[in-house]
Short mmCIF file of C-alpha atoms in Angstrom, two decimals:
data_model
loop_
_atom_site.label_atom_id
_atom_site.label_comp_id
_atom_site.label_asym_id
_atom_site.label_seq_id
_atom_site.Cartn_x
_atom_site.Cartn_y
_atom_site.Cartn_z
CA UNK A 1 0.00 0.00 0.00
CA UNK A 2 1.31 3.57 -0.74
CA UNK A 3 2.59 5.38 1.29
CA UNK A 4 0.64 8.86 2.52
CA UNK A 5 3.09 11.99 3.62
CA UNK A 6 0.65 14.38 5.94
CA UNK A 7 1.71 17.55 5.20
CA UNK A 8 0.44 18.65 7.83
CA UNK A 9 2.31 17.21 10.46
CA UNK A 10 4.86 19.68 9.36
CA UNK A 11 3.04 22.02 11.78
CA UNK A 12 3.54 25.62 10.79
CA UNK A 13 6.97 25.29 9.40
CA UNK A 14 5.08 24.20 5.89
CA UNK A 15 3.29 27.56 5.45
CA UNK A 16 6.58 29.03 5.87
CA UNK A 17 8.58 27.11 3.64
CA UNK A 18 7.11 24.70 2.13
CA UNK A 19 10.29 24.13 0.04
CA UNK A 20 12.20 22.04 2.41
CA UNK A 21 9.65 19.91 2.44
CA UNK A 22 9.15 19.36 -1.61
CA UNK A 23 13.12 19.58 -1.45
CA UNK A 24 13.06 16.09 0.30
CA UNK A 25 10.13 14.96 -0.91
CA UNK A 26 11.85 15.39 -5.03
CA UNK A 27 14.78 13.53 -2.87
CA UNK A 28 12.47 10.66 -2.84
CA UNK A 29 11.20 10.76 -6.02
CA UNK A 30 9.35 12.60 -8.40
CA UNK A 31 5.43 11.79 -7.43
CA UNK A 32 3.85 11.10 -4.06
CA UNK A 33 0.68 10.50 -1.93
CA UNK A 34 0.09 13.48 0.48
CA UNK A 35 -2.70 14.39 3.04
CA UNK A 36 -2.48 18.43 2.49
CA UNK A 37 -2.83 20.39 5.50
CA UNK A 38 -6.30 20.58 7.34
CA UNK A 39 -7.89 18.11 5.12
CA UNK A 40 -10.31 15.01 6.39
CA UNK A 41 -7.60 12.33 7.79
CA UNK A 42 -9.13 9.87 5.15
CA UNK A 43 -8.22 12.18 2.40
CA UNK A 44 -5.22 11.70 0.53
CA UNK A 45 -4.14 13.26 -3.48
CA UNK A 46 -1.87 12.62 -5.45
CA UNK A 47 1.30 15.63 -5.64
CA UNK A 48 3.67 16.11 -8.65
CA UNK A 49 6.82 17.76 -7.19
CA UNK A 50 9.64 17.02 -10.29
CA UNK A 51 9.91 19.40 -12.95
CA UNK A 52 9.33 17.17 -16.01
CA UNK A 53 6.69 15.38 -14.55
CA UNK A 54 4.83 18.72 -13.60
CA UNK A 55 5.16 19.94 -17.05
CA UNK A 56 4.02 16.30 -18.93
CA UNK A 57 1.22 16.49 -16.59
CA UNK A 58 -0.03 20.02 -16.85
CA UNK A 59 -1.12 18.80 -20.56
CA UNK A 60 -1.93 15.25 -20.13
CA UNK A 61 -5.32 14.75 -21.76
CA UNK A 62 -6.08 11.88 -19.02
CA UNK A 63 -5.89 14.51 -15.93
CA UNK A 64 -9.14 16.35 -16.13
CA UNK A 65 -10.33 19.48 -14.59
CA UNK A 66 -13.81 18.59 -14.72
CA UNK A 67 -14.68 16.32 -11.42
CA UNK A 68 -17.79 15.61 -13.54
CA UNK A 69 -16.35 13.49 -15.75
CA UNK A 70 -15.25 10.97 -12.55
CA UNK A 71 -18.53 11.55 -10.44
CA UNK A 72 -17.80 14.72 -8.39
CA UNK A 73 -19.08 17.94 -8.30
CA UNK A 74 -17.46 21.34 -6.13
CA UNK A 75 -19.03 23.94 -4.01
CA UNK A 76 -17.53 26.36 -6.97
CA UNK A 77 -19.04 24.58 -10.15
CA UNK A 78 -22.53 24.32 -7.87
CA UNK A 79 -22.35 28.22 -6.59
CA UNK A 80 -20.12 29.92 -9.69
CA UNK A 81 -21.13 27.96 -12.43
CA UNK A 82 -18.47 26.43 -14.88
CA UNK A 83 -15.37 28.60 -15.74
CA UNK A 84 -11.57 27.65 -17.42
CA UNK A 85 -10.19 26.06 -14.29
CA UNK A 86 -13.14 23.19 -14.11
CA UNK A 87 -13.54 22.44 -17.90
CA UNK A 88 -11.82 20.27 -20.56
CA UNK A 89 -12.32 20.53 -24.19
CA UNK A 90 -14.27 21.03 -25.93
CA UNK A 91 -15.91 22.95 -23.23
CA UNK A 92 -12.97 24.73 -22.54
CA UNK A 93 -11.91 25.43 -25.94
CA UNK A 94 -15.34 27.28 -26.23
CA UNK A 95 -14.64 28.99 -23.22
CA UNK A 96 -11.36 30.44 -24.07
CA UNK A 97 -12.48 31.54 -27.58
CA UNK A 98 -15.11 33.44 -26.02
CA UNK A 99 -13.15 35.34 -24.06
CA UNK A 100 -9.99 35.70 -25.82
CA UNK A 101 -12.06 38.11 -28.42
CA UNK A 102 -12.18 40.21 -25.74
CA UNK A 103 -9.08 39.65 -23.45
CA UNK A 104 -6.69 40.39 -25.88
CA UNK A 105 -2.67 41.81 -25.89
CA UNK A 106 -3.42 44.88 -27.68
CA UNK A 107 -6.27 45.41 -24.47
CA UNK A 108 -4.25 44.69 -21.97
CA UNK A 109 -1.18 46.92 -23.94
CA UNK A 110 -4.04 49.80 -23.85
CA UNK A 111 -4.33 49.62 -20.03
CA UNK A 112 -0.26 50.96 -19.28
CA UNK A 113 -1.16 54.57 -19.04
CA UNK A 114 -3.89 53.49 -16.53
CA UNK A 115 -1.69 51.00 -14.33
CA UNK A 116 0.95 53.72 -14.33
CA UNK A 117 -1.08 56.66 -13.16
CA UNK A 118 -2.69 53.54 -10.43
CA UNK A 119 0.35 52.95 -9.23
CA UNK A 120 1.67 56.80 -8.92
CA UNK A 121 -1.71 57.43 -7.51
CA UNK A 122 -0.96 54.97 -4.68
CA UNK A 123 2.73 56.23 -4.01
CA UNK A 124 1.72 59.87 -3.71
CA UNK A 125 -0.49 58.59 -1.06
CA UNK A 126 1.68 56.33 0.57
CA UNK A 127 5.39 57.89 0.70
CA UNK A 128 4.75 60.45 2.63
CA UNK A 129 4.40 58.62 5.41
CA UNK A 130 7.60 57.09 6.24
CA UNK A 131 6.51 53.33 6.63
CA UNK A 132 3.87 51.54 5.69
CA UNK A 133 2.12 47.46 5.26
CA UNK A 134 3.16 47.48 1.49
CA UNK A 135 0.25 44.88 0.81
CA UNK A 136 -2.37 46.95 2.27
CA UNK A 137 -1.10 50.11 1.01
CA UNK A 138 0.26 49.27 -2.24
CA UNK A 139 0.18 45.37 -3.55
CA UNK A 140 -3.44 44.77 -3.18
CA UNK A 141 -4.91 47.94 -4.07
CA UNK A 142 -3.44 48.36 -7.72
CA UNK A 143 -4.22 45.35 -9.36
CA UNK A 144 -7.17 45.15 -7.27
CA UNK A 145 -8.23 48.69 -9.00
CA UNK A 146 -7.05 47.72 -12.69
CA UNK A 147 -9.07 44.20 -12.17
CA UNK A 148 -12.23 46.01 -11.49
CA UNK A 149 -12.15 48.96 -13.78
CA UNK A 150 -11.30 46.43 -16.22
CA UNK A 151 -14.25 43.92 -15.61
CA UNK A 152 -16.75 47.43 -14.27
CA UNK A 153 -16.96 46.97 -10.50
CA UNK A 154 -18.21 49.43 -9.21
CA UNK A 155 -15.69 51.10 -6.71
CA UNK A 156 -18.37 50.95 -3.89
CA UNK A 157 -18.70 46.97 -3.66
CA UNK A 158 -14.83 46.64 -3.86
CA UNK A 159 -13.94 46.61 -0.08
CA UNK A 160 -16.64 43.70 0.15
CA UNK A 161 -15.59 42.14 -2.77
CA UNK A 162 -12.14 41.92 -1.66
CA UNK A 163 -12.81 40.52 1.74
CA UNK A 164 -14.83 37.71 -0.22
CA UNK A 165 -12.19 36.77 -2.62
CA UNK A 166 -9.67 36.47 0.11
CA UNK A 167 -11.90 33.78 1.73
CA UNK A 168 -12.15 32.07 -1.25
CA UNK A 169 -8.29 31.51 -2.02
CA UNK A 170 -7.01 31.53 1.34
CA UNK A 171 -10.08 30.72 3.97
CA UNK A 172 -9.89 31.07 7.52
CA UNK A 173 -11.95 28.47 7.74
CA UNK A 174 -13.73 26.12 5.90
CA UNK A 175 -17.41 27.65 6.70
CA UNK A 176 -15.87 30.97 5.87
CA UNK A 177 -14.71 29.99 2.65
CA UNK A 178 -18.14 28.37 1.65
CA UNK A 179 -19.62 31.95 2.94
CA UNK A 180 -17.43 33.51 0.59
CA UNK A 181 -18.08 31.68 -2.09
CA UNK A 182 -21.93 32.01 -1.80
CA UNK A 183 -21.94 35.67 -1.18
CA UNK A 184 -19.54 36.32 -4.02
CA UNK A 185 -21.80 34.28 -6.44
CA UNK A 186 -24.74 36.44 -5.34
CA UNK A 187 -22.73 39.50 -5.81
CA UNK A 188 -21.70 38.42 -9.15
CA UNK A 189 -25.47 37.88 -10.47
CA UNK A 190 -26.18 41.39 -9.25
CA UNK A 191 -23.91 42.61 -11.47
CA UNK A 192 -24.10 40.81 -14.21
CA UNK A 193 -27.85 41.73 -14.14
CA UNK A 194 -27.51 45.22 -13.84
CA UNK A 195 -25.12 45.57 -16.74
CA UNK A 196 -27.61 43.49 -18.75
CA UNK A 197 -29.90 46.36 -17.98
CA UNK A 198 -28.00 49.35 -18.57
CA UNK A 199 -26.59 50.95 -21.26
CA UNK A 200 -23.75 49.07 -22.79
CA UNK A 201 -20.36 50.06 -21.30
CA UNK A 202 -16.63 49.90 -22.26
CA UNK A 203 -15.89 47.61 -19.72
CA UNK A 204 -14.95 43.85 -20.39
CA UNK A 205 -17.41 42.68 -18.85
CA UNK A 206 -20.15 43.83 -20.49
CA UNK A 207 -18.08 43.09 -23.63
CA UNK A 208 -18.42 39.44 -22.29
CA UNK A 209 -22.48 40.27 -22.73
CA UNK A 210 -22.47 41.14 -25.49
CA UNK A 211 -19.73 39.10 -27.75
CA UNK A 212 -21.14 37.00 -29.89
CA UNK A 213 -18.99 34.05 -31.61
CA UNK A 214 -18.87 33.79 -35.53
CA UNK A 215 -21.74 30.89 -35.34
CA UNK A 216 -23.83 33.02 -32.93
CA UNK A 217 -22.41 31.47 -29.48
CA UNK A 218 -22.89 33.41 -26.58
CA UNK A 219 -21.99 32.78 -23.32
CA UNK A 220 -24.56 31.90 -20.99
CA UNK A 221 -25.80 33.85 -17.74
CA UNK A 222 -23.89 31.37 -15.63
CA UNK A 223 -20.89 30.56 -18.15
CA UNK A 224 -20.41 34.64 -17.73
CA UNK A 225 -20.75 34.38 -13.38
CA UNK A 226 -18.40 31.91 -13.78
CA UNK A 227 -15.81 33.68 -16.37
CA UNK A 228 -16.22 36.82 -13.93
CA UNK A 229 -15.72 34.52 -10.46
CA UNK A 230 -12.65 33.85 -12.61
CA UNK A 231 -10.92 36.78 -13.87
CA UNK A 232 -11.67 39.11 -11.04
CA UNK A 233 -9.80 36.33 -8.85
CA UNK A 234 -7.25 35.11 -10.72
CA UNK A 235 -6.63 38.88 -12.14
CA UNK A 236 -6.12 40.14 -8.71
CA UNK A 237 -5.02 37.73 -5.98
CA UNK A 238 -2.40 36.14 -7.73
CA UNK A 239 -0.68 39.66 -9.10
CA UNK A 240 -0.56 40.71 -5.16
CA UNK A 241 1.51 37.91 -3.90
CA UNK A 242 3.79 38.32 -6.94
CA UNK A 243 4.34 42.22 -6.50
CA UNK A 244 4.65 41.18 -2.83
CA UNK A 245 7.14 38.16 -3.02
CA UNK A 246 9.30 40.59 -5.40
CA UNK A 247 9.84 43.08 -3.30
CA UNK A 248 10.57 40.74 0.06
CA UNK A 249 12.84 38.43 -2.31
CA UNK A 250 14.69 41.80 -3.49
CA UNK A 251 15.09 43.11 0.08
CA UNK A 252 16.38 39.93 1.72
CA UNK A 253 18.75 39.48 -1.21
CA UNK A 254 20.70 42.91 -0.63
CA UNK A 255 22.99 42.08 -3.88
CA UNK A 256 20.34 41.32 -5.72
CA UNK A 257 18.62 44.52 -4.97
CA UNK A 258 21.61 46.45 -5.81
CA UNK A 259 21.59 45.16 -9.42
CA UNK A 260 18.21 45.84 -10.15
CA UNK A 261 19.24 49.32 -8.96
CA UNK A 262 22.36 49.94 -10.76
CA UNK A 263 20.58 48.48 -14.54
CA UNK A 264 16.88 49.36 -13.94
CA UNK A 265 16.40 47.07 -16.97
CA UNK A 266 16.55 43.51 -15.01
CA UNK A 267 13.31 44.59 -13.90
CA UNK A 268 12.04 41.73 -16.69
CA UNK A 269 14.55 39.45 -14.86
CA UNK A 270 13.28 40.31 -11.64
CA UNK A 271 9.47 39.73 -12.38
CA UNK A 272 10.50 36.58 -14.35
CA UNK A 273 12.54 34.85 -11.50
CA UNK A 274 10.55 35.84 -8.61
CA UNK A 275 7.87 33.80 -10.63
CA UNK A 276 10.16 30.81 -10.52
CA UNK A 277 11.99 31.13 -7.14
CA UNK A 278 8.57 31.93 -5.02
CA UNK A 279 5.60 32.26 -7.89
CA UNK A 280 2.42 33.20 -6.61
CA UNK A 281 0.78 29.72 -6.99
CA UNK A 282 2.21 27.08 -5.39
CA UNK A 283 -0.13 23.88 -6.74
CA UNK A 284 -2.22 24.23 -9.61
CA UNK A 285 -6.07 23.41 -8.81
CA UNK A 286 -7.03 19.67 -8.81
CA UNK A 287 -7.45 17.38 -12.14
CA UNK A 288 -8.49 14.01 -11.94
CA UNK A 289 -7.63 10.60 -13.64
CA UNK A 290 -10.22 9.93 -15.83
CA UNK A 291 -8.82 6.84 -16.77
CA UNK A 292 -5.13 4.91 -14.94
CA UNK A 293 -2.26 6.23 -15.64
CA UNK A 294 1.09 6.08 -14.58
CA UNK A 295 3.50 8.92 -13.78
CA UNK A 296 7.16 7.96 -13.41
CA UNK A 297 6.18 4.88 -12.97
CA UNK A 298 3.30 5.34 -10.19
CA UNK A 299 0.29 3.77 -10.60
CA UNK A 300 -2.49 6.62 -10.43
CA UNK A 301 -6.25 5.09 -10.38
CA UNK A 302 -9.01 6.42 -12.14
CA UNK A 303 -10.90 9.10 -10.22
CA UNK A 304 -8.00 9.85 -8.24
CA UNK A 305 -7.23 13.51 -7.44
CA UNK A 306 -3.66 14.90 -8.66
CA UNK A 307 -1.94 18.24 -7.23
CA UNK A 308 0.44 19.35 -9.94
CA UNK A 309 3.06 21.05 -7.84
CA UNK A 310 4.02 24.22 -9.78
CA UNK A 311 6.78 25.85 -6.56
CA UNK A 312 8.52 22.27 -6.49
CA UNK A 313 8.53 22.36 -9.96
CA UNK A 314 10.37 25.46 -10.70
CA UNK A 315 12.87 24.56 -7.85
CA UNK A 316 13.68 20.99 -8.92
CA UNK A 317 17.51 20.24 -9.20
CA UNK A 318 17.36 19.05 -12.22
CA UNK A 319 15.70 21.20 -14.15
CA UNK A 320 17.38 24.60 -12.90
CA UNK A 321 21.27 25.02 -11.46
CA UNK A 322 21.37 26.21 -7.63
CA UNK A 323 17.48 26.56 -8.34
CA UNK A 324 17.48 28.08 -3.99
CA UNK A 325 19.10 30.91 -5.29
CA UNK A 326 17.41 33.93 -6.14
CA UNK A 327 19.37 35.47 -8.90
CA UNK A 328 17.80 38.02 -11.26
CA UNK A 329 20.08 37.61 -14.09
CA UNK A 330 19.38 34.31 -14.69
CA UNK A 331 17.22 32.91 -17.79
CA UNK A 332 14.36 31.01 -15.67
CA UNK A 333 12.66 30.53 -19.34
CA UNK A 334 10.08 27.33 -18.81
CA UNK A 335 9.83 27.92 -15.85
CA UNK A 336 5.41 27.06 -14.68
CA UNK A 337 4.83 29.72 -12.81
CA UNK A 338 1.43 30.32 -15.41
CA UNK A 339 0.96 26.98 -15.95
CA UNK A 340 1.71 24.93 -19.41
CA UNK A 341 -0.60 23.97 -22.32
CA UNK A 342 -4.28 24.83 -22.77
CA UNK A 343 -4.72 26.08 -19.07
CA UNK A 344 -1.75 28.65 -19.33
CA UNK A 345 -2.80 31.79 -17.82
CA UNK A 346 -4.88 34.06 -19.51
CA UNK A 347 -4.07 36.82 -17.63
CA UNK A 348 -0.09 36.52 -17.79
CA UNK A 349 0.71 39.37 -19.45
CA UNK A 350 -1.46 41.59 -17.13
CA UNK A 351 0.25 40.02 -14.32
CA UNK A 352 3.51 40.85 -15.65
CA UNK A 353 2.94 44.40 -16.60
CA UNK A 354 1.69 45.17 -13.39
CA UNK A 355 4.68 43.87 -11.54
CA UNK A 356 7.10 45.59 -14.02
CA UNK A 357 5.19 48.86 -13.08
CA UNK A 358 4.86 48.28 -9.76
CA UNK A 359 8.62 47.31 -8.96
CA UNK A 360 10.35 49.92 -11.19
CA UNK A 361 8.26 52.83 -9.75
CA UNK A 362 8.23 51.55 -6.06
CA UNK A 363 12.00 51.61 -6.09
CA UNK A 364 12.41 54.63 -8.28
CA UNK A 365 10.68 56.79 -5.71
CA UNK A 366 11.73 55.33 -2.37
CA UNK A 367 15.66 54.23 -2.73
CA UNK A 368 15.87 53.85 0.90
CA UNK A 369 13.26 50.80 0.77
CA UNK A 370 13.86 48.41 3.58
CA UNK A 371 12.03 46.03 5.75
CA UNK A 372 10.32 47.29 8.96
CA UNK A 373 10.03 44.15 10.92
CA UNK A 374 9.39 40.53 9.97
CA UNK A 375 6.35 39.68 7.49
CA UNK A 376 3.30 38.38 8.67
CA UNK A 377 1.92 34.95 8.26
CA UNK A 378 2.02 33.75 5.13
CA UNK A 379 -1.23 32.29 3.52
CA UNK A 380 -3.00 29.27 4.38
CA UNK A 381 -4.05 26.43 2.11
CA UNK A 382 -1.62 25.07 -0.63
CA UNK A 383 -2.36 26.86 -3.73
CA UNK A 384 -1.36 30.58 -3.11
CA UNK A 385 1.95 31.68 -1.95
CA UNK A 386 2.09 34.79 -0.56
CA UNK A 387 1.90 36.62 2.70
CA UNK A 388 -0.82 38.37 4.84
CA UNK A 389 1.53 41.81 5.47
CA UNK A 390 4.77 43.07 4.52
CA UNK A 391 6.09 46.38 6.97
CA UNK A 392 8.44 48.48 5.02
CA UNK A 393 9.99 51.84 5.62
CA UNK A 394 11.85 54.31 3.30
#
């Protein structure tokens, strides 16, 4: 019988640094059975921690991202509706067409101006004081702001809408993040309703109303909640951890810092290896065997749940030289940071212009950025990597 690793027994020291642990666990081999932290003691997945295997996997047309197609359904699929992360083509391949007419490059190209004056707007407010929480005060807010004047929320609900979509990546609980999810579905109808009803706006959203595939396909009222659940949290939470884990990789690697500063123009290398060395997602959400398969020569049974684990990845030995060192020159090309294949993320080159924005004006404007004290907890849960608060001073 296999073998099950609780995470969890790991205590706190695995929300810390859970790299250690994948370190040893790559040691052992390339694929193992793991009980992730807080789950049911019955519960066990399967967790990809080698490089090659994470990549094979990531397109492997036998792992699935619909539990329907093995029996299950989620609290997501049941409150959302269907969206990228819990389809497989052709579903998904309908999806992303959809979408994709109106999520394009040359859109997100149009939105520097507005990140830039975001992010100016947010230092103007913030510098003066001396110190600050740079998630509270800077991280969260800007792509928070370009997310929802990109997808029309209304700047009202956005305090509340935050607060939800924080439960729903990271919950404090496990009835907290079913609140979440709930309240953020009802939120969502709301305003997909109301844009229905109103005159037709610039936003993407209502672009997402209103576009119309060659044959006449349109997405549906609960194919749009769930393409909204998905870009408003995917377009924001994952951009603060990586604007976040930048800037705390950068000041805890003084000579690394002092690069960036002397040829402003690793700022590329900067966003690109902070994606590899501590990316903002550490497992990519669950697929499922729809058939057995093997994986380096495991036997995975059909039905069985598979954690694909993108951090481990991008720090396996043989994939990248000294890959514990955080070095901004290097070329971390490959590395999965987005994800591979048909589920690569959408919003990637958002995420990245943000972060280039972000880190070049942040340090431009306070050269005497340091740390004000340790950071605060880092997040719970095993898919995002990133931490609660990060005190600076300048």
């Amino acid at each position: 019988m296999t073998e099950v690793i609780d995470l969890g027994a790991f205590g706190d020291a695995f929300r810390r640094d859970p790299h250690l642990v994948y370190a040893r666990l790559r040691e052992r081999g390339p694929v193992h059975r793991v009980r992730p932290p807080g789950s049911d003691e019955t519960y066990a997945t399967w967790l990809v921690v080698g490089y090659e295997e994470a990549r094979a996997a990531l397109t492997d047309p036998r792992l699935v991202k619909d539990g329907e197609r093995i029996g299950a359904t989620f609290l997501d699929e049941q409150v959302i509706g269907k969206h990228l992360l819990i389809t497989d083509p052709p579903q998904h391949t309908r999806l992303r067409a959809l979408v994709a007419r109106a999520f394009t490059v040359r859109r997100v190209e149009e939105l520097r101006p507005r990140v830039q004056q975001i992010t100016d707007d947010l230092l103007d407010a913030m510098l003066p004081r001396g110190h600050a929480d740079l998630v509270e005060s800077f991280a969260y807010p800007l792509p928070l702001t370009v997310i929802c004047e990109l997808l029309g929320v209304p700047e009202i609900d956005r305090a509340a809408f935050r607060e939800m979509s924080t439960e729903v990546v990271a919950p404090t609980g496990a009835d907290h993040g079913q609140d979440a999810f709930v309240r953020l579905g009802a939120y969502l109808t709301e305003l997909i309703e109301d844009k229905r009803c109103a005159e037709p706006g610039g936003d993407l959203l209502s672009d997402l109303i209103r576009t119309t595939a060659e044959d006449g396909d349109r997405l549906s009222a609960e194919e749009l909640r769930g393409m909204a659940f998905l870009l408003l949290i995917a377009g924001h939470e994952t951009t603060v951890n990586l604007v976040t884990n930048a800037v705390h990789a950068l000041l805890t690697h003084p000579d690394q810092l002092a690069a960036l500063r002397a040829d402003p123009a690793l700022v590329d290398g900067v966003v690109e290896e902070t994606l590899r060395w501590e990316g903002p997602v550490e497992n990519a959400t669950y697929r499922f065997a729809v058939e057995p398969l093997e994986i380096a020569d495991v036997a995975i049974e059909k039905g069985d749940p598979v954690l694909i684990g993108l951090a481990s990845a991008d720090r396996d030995e043989l994939r990248y030289e000294e890959p514990d060192h955080y070095d901004v020159r290097r070329d971390p090309r490959g590395h999965l940071a987005f994800g591979h294949g048909i589920h690569f993320c959408l919003g990637a080159p958002l995420a990245r212009l943000e972060a280039r924005t972000a880190l070049r004006s942040l340090l431009d404007r306070a050269p005497g950025l340091a740390l004000d004290g340790p950071p605060g907890e880092w997040l719970p849960g095993m898919l995002m990597r990133g931490m609660r608060s990060l005190p600076v001073r300048w």
